[in-house]
Short mmCIF file of C-alpha atoms in Angstrom, two decimals:
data_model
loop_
_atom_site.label_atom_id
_atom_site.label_comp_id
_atom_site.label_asym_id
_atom_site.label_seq_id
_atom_site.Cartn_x
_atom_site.Cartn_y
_atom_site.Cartn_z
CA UNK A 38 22.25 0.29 -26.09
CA UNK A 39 22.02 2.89 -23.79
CA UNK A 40 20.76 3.95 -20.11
CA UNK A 41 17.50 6.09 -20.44
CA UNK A 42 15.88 4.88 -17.64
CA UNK A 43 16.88 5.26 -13.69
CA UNK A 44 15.03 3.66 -11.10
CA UNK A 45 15.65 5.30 -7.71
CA UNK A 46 14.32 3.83 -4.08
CA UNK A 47 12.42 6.09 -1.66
CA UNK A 48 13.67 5.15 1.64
CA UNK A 49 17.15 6.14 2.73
CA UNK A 50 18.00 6.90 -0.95
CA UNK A 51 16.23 9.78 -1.60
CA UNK A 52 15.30 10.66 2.01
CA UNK A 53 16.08 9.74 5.69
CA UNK A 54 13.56 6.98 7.02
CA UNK A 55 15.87 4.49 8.87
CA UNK A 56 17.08 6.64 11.58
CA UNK A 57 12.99 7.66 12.89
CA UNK A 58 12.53 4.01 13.57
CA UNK A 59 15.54 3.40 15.70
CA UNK A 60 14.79 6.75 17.64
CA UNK A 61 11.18 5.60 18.30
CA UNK A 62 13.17 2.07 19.60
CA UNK A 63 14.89 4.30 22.19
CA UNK A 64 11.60 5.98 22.95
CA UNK A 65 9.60 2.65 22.89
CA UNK A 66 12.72 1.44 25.86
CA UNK A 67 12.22 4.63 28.14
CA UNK A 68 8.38 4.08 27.74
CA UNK A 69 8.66 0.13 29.30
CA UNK A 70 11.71 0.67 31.54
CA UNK A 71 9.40 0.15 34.27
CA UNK A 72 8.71 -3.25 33.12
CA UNK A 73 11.52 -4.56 31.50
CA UNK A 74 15.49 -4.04 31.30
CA UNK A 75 16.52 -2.57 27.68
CA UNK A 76 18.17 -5.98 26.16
CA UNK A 77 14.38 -7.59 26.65
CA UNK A 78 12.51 -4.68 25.74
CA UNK A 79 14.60 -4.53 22.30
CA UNK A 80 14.58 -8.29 22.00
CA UNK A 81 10.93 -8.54 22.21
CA UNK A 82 10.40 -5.68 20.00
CA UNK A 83 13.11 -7.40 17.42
CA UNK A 84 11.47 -10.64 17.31
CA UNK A 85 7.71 -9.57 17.34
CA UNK A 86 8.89 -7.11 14.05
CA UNK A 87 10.28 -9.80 12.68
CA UNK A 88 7.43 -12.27 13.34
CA UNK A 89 4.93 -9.98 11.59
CA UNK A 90 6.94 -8.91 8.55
CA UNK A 91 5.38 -11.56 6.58
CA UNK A 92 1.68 -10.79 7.21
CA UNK A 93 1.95 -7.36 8.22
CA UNK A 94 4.88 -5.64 5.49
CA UNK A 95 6.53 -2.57 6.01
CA UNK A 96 6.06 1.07 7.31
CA UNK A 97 4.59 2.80 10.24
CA UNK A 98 1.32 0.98 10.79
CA UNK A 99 3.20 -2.31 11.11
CA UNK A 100 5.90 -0.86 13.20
CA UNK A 101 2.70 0.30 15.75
CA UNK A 102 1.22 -2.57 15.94
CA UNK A 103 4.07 -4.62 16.68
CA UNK A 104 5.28 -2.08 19.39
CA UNK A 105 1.39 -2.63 20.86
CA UNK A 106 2.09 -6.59 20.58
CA UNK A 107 5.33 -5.99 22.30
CA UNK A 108 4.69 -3.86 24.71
CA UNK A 109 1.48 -6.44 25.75
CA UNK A 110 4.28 -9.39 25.88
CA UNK A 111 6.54 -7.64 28.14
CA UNK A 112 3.73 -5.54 30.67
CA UNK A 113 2.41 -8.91 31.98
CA UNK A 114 -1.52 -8.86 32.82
CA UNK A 115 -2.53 -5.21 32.09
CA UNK A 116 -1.31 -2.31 30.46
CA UNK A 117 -1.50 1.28 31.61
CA UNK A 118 -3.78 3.08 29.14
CA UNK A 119 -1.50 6.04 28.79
CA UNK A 120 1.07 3.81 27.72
CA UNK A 121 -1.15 2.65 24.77
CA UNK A 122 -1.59 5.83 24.36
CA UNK A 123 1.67 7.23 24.10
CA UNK A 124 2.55 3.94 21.62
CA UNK A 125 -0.18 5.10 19.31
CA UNK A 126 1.48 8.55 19.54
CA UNK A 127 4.70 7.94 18.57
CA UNK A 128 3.88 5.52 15.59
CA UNK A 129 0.98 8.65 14.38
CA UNK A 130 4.07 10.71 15.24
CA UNK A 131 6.13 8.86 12.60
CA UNK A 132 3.77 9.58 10.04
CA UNK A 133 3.50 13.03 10.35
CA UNK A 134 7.05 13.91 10.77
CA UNK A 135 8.36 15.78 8.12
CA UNK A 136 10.33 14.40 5.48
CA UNK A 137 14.14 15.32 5.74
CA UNK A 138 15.91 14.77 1.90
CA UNK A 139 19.45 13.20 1.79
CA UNK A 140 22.10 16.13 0.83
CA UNK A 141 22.09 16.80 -2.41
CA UNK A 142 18.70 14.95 -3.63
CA UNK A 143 17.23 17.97 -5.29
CA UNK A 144 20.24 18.95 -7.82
CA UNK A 145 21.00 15.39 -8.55
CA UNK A 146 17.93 14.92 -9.28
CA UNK A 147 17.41 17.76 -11.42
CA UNK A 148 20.53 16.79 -13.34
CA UNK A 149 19.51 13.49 -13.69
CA UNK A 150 16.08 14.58 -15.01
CA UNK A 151 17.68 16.66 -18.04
CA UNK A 152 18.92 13.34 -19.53
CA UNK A 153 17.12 10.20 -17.98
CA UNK A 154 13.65 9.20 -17.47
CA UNK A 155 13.17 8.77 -13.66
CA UNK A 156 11.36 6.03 -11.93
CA UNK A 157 10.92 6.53 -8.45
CA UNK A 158 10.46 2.58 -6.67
CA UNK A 159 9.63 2.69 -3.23
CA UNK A 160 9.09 -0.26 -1.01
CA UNK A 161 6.40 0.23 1.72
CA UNK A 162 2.88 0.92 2.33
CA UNK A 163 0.97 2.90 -0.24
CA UNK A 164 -0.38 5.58 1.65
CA UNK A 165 2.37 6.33 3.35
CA UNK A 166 5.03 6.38 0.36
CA UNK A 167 3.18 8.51 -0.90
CA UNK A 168 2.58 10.98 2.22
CA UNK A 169 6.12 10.85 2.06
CA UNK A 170 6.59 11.61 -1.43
CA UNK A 171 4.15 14.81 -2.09
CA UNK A 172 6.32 16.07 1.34
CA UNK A 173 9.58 15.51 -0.33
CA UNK A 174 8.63 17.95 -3.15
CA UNK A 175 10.25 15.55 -5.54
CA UNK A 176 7.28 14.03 -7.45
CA UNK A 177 8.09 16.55 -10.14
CA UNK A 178 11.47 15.10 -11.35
CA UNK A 179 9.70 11.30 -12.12
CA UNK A 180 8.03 9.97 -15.06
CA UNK A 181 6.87 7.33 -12.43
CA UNK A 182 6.03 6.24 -9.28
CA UNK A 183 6.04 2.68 -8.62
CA UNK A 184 5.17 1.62 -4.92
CA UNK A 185 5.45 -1.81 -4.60
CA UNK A 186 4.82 -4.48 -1.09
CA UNK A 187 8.18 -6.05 -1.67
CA UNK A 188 11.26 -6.25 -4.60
CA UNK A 189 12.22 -9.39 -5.73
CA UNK A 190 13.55 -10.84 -9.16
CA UNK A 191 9.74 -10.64 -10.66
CA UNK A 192 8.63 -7.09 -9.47
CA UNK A 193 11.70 -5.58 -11.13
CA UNK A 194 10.97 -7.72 -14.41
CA UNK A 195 7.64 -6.95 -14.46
CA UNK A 196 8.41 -3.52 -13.69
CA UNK A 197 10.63 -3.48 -16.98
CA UNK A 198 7.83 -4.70 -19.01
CA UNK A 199 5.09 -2.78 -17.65
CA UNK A 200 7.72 0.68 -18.38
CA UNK A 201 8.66 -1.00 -21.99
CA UNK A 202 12.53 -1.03 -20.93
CA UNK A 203 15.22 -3.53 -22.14
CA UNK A 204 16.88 -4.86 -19.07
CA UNK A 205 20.40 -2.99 -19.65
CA UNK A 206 18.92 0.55 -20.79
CA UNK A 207 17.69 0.62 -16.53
CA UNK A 208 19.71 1.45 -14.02
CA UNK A 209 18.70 0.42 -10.06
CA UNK A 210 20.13 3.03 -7.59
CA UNK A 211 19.31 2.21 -3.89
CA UNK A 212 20.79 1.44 -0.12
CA UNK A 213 19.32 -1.90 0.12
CA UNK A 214 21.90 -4.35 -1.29
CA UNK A 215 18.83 -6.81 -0.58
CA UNK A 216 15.75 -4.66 -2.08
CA UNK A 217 17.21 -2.52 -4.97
CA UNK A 218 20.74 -4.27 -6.20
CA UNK A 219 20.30 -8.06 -5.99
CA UNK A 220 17.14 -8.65 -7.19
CA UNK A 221 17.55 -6.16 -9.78
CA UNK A 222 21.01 -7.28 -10.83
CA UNK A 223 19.12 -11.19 -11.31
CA UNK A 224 16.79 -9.25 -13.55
CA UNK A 225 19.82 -8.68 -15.75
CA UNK A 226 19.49 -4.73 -15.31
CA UNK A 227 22.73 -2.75 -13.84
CA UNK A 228 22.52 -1.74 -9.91
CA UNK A 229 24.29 0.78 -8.02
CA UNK A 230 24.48 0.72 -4.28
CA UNK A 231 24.53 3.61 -2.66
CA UNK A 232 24.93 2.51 1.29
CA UNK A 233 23.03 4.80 4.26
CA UNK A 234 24.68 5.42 7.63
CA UNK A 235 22.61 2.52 8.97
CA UNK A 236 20.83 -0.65 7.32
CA UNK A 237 18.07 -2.34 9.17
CA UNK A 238 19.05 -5.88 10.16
CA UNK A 239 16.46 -7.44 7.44
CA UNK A 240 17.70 -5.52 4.20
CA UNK A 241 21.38 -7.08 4.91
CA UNK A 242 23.08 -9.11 2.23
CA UNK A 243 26.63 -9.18 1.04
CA UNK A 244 27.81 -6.96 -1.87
CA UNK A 245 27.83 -8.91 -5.56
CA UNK A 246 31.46 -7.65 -5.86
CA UNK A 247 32.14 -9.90 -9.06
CA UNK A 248 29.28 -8.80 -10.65
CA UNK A 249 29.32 -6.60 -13.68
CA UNK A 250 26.32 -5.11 -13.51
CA UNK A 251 27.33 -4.03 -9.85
CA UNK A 252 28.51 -0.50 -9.10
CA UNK A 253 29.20 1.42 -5.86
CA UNK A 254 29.31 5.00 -4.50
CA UNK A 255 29.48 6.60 -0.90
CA UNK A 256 26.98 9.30 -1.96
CA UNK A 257 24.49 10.35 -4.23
CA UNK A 258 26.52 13.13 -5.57
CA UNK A 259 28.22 10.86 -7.44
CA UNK A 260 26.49 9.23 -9.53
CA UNK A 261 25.35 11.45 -12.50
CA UNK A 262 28.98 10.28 -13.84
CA UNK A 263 29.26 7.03 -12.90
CA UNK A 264 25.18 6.28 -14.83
CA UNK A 265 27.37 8.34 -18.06
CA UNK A 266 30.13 6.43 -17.42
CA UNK A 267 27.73 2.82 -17.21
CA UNK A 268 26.11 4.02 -20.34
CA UNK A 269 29.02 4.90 -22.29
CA UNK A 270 30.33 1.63 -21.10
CA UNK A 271 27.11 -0.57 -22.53
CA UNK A 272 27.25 1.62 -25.44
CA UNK A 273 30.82 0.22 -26.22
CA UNK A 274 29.87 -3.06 -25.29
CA UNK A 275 26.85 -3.90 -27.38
CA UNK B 287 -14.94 4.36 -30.51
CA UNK B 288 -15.87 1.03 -28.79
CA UNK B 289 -15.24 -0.45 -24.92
CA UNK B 290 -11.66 -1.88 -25.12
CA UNK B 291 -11.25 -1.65 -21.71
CA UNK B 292 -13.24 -2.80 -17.95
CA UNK B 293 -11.86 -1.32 -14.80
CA UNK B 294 -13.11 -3.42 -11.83
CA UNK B 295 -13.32 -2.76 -8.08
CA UNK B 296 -11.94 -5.60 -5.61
CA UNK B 297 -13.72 -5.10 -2.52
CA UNK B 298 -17.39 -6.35 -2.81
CA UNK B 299 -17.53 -6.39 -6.06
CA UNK B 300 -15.45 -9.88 -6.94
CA UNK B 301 -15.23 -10.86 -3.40
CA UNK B 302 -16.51 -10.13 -0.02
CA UNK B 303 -15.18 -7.66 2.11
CA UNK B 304 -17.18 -4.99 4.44
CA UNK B 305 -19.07 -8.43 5.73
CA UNK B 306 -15.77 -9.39 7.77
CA UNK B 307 -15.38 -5.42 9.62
CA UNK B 308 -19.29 -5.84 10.72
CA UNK B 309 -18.48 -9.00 12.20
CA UNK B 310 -15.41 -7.86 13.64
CA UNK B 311 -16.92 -4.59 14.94
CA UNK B 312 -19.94 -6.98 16.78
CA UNK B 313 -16.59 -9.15 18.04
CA UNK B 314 -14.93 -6.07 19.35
CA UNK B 315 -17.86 -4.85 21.18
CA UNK B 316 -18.19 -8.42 23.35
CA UNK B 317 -14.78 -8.26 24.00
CA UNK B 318 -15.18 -4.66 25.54
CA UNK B 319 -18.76 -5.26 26.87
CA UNK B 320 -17.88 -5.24 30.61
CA UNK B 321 -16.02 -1.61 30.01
CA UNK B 322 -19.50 0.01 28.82
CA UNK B 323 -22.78 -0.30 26.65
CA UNK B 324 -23.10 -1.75 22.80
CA UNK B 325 -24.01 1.91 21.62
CA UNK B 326 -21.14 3.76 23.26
CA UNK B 327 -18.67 0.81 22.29
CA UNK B 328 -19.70 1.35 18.93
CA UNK B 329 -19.95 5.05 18.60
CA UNK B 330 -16.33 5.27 20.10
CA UNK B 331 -15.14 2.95 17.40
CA UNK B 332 -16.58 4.76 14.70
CA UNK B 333 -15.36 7.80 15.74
CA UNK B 334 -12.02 7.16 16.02
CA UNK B 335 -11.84 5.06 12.40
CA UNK B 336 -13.39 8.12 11.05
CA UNK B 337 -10.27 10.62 12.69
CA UNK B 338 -7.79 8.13 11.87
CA UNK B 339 -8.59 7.39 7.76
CA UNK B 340 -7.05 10.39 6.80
CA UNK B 341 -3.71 9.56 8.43
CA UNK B 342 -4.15 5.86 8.24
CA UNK B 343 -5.71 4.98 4.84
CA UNK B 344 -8.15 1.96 4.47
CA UNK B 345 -7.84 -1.89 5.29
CA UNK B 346 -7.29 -4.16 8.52
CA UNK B 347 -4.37 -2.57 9.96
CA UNK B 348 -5.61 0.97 10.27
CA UNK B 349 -8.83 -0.66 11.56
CA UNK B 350 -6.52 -2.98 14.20
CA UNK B 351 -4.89 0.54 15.35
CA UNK B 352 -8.36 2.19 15.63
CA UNK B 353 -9.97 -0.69 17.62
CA UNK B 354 -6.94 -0.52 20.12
CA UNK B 355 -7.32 3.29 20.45
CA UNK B 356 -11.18 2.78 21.15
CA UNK B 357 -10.80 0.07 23.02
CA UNK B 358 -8.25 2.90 24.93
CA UNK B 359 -10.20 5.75 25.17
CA UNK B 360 -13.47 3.16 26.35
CA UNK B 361 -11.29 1.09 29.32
CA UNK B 362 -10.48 3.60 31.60
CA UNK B 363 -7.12 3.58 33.68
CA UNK B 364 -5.72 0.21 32.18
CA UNK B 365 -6.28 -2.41 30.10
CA UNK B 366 -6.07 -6.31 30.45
CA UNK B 367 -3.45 -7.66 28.57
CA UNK B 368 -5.85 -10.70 27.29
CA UNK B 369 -8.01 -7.83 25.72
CA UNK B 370 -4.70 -5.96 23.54
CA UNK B 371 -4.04 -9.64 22.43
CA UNK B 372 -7.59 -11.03 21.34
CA UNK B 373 -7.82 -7.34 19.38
CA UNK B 374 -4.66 -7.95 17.72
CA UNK B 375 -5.58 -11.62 16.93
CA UNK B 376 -8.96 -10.01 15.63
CA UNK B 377 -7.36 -8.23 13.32
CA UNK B 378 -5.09 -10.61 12.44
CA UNK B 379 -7.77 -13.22 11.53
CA UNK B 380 -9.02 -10.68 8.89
CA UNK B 381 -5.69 -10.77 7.27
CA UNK B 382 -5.89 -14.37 7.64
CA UNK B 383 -9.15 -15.20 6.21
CA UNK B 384 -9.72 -16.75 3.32
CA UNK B 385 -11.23 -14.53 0.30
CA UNK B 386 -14.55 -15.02 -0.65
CA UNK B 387 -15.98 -14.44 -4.04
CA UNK B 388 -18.82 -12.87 -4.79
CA UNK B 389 -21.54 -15.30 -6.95
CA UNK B 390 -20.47 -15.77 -10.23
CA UNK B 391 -17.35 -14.08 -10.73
CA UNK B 392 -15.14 -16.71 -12.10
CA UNK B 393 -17.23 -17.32 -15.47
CA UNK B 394 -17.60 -13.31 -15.80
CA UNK B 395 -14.14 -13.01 -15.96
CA UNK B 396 -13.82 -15.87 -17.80
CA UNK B 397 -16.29 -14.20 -20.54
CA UNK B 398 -15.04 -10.77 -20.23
CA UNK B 399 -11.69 -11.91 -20.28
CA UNK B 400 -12.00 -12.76 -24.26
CA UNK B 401 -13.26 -9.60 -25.61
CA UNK B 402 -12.02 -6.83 -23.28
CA UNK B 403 -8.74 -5.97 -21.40
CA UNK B 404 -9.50 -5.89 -17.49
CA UNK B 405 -7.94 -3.91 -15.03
CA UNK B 406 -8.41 -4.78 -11.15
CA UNK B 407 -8.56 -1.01 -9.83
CA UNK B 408 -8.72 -1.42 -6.09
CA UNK B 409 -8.35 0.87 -3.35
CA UNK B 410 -6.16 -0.18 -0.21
CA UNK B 411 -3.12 -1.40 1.73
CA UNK B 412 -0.52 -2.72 -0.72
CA UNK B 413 0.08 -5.82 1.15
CA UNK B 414 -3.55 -6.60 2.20
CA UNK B 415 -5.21 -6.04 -1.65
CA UNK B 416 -2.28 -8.12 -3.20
CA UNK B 417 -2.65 -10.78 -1.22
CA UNK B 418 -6.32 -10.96 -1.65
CA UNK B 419 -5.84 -11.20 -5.15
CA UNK B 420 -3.63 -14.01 -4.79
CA UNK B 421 -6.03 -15.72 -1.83
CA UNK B 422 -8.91 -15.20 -4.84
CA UNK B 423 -7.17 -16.90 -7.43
CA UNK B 424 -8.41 -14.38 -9.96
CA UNK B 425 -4.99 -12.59 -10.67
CA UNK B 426 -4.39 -14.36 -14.27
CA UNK B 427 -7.93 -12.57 -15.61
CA UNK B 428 -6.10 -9.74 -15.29
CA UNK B 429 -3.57 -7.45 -17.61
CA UNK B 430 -2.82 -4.87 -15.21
CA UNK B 431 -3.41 -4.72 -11.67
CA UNK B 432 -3.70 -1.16 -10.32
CA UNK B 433 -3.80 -0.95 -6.52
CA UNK B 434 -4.40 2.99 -5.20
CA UNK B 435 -4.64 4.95 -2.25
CA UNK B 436 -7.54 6.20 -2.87
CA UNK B 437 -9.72 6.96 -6.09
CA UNK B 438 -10.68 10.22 -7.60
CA UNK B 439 -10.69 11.93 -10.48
CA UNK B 440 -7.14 12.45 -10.96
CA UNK B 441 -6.38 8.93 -10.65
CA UNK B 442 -8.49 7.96 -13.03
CA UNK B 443 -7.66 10.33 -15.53
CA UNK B 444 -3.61 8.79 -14.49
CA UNK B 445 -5.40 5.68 -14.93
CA UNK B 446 -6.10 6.04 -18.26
CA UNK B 447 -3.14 7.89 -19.18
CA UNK B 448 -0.83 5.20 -17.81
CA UNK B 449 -2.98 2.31 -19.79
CA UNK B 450 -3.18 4.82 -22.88
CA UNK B 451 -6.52 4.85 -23.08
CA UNK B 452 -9.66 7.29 -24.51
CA UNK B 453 -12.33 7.42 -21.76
CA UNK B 454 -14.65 6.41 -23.97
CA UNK B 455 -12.87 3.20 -24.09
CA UNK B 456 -13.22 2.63 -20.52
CA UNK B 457 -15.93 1.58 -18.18
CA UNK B 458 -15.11 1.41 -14.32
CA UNK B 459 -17.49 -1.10 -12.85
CA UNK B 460 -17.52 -1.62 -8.94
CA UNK B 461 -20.25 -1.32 -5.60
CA UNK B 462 -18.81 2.47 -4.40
CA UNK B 463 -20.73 5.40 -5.99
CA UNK B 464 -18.13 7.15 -3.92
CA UNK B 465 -14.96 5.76 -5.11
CA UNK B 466 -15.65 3.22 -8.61
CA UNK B 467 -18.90 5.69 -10.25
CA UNK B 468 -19.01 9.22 -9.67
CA UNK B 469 -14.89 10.11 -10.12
CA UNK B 470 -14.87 8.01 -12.89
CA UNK B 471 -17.53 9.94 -14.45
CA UNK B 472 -15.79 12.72 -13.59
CA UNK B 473 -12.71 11.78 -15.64
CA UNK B 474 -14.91 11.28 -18.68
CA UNK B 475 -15.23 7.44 -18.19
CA UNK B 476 -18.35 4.78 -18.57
CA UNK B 477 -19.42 3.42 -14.85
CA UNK B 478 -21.28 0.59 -13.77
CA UNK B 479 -22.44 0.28 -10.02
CA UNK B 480 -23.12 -2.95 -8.87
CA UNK B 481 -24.22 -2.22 -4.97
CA UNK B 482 -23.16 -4.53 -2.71
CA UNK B 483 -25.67 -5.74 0.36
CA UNK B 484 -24.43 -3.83 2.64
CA UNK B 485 -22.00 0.01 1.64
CA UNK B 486 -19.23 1.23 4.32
CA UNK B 487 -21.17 4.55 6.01
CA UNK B 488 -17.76 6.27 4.25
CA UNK B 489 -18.89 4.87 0.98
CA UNK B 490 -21.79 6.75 0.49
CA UNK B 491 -22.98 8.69 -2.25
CA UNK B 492 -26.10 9.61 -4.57
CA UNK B 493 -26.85 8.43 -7.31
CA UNK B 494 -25.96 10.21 -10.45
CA UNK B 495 -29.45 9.41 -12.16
CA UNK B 496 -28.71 11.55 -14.96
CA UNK B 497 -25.51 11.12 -16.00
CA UNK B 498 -25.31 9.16 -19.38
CA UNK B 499 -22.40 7.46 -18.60
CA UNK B 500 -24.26 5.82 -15.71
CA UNK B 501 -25.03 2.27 -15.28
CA UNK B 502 -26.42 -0.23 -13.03
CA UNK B 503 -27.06 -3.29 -12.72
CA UNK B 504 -28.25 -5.59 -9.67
CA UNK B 505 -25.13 -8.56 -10.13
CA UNK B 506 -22.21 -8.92 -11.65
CA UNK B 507 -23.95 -11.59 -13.91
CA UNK B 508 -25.54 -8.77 -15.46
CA UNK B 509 -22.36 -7.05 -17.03
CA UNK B 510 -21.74 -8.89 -19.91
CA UNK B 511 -24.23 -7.94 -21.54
CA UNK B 512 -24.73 -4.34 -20.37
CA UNK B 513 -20.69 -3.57 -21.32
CA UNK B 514 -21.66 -5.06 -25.20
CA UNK B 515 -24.81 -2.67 -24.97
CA UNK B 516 -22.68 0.35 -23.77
CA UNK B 517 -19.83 -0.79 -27.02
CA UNK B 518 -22.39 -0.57 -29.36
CA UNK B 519 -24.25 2.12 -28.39
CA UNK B 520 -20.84 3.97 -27.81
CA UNK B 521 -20.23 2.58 -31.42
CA UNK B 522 -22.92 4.34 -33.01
CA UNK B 523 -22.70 7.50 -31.42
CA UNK B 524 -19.30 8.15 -32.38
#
């Protein structure tokens, strides 16, 4: 057995996505901080995010309307209507920022597209994944795109099935230790973490250090020889 | 060559869905009916869900996000917090709701289940469609559940590519000439539209009288029969 198959996340693997939503934060603070001190402004934000994860999922919309819901928390009684305004604004202003690629994507990727079959498996809303996608110019180098409302143990089986892949001929590369690696790893395929400058709060988890199907690099640069090396590895193994 | 295959729409056609944004629209305009007249409430709203599908895609959330910007651009100056919050509780009772099905569905299924494979093909928010399919109980029916961004001809034809299928062993059935009938006939496909009591203003399309691929039929009831009809038929021409 062999590797032929790498599954790569969207977000902060491929491109930078984190780092627009805590910018907006600061703008979202200097848009209140008439109302509110920063700690509260934040807080609220934090918890009314967090509150609406479950019904809501992730991406842009949901970060709007929870800034709305926030914002209508902390400006007691009524809201200015530019300030609406200029909420609406900066989430619409999310969505049509251009899409900035982590160093190197485009010649890993094309290395990695020579000898593997690429899977790209982004977490998020539909529409937006793939916005962001078609303006990362990177559609070409995948044999798939799977966009899916959450990762657990079952999406990343049934992703396996629905792609015809024995568990350890797949390969999970992502930043979310939470998303990509765990729940990939308990789906018995091999994960390598690949951590951004920042994780949001809700994709923390601790590193499976004792687990053997659990690899690590700082950047993706590196890991056209360390999927060789996994494969060569397996290949010895089984 | 013989139907292997059914395609179906979500929305409408197994359960109820445009029903819940024409009650919410008649909701929104009592909330805002102190700020100006039904016509103008309503003509704002539509308006701005029309600008805002391109960016926003379909489903409750980009409708939450346009009713707050209407309910902006329509209440001068400011806006009472009560009215932000009963908006956003709006829409969240629409994510809320329970599904409804449409008459019949569950011993359709149940017969098409034995003979054919069924796809769910439906067009929306990740989160939203998934969890209507879950709230419908109607997921196990299924052997593939394919949730898009929107439907034309090219996904279709990746439709049937992905499912390895000839598209004369397909037939899309669903209430949008728009988005289930005419792009499947495009992509070579079978189509049956069931319309729905009431079609989305965005939804709207002729119908494609001549096209022998076209089918209709006035319930869902109905399709049984009319898919065996379309085999055979199909069956003796090739």
């Amino acid at each position: 057995m062999t590797i032929t198959t790498i599954g790569l996340d969207g977000d902060d693997t491929l491109w930078h996505n984190e780092k627009s939503f805590r910018e907006a934060e600061q703008h979202f603070v200097q848009l209140l901080e008439n109302c509110a001190d920063k700690e509260t402004i934040e807080n609220v934000l934090f918890s009314t995010i967090s509150r609406n994860i479950g019904l809501y999922g992730y991406g842009f919309k949901p970060f709007t309307l929870s800034m709305i819901e926030a914002a209508n928390l902390i400006c007691k009684r009524t809201i200015p209507s530019h300030l609406i305004k200029e909420i609406l604004s900066l989430g619409r202003g999310m969505m049509e920022q251009p899409v900035k690629l982590i160093d190197n994507v485009v010649e890993i990727l094309e290395t990695l597209h020579k000898n593997y079959r690429l899977l790209l498996v982004s977490k998020g809303d539909l529409v937006e994944q793939a916005r962001k996608l078609a303006k990362s110019g990177l559609a070409d180098y995948f044999d798939r795109i799977e966009i899916v409302s959450h990762k657990d143990k079952a999406v990343y089986e049934e992703l396996l099935k629905r792609n015809g892949l024995n568990a350890k001929n797949f390969v999970m590369v992502g930043n979310s230790l939470k998303s990509d690696v765990l729940p990939a790893l308990a789906a018995g395929t091999f994960a390598v973490y690949i951590p951004y400058e920042i994780t949001w709060i809700h994709e923390m988890a601790d590193e499976p250090y004792n687990h053997e199907g659990y690899f690590k690099v700082e950047k993706i640069a590196l890991l056209p020889p360390l999927v060789q090396a996994i494969s060569s590895q397996n290949n010895g193994v089984a």
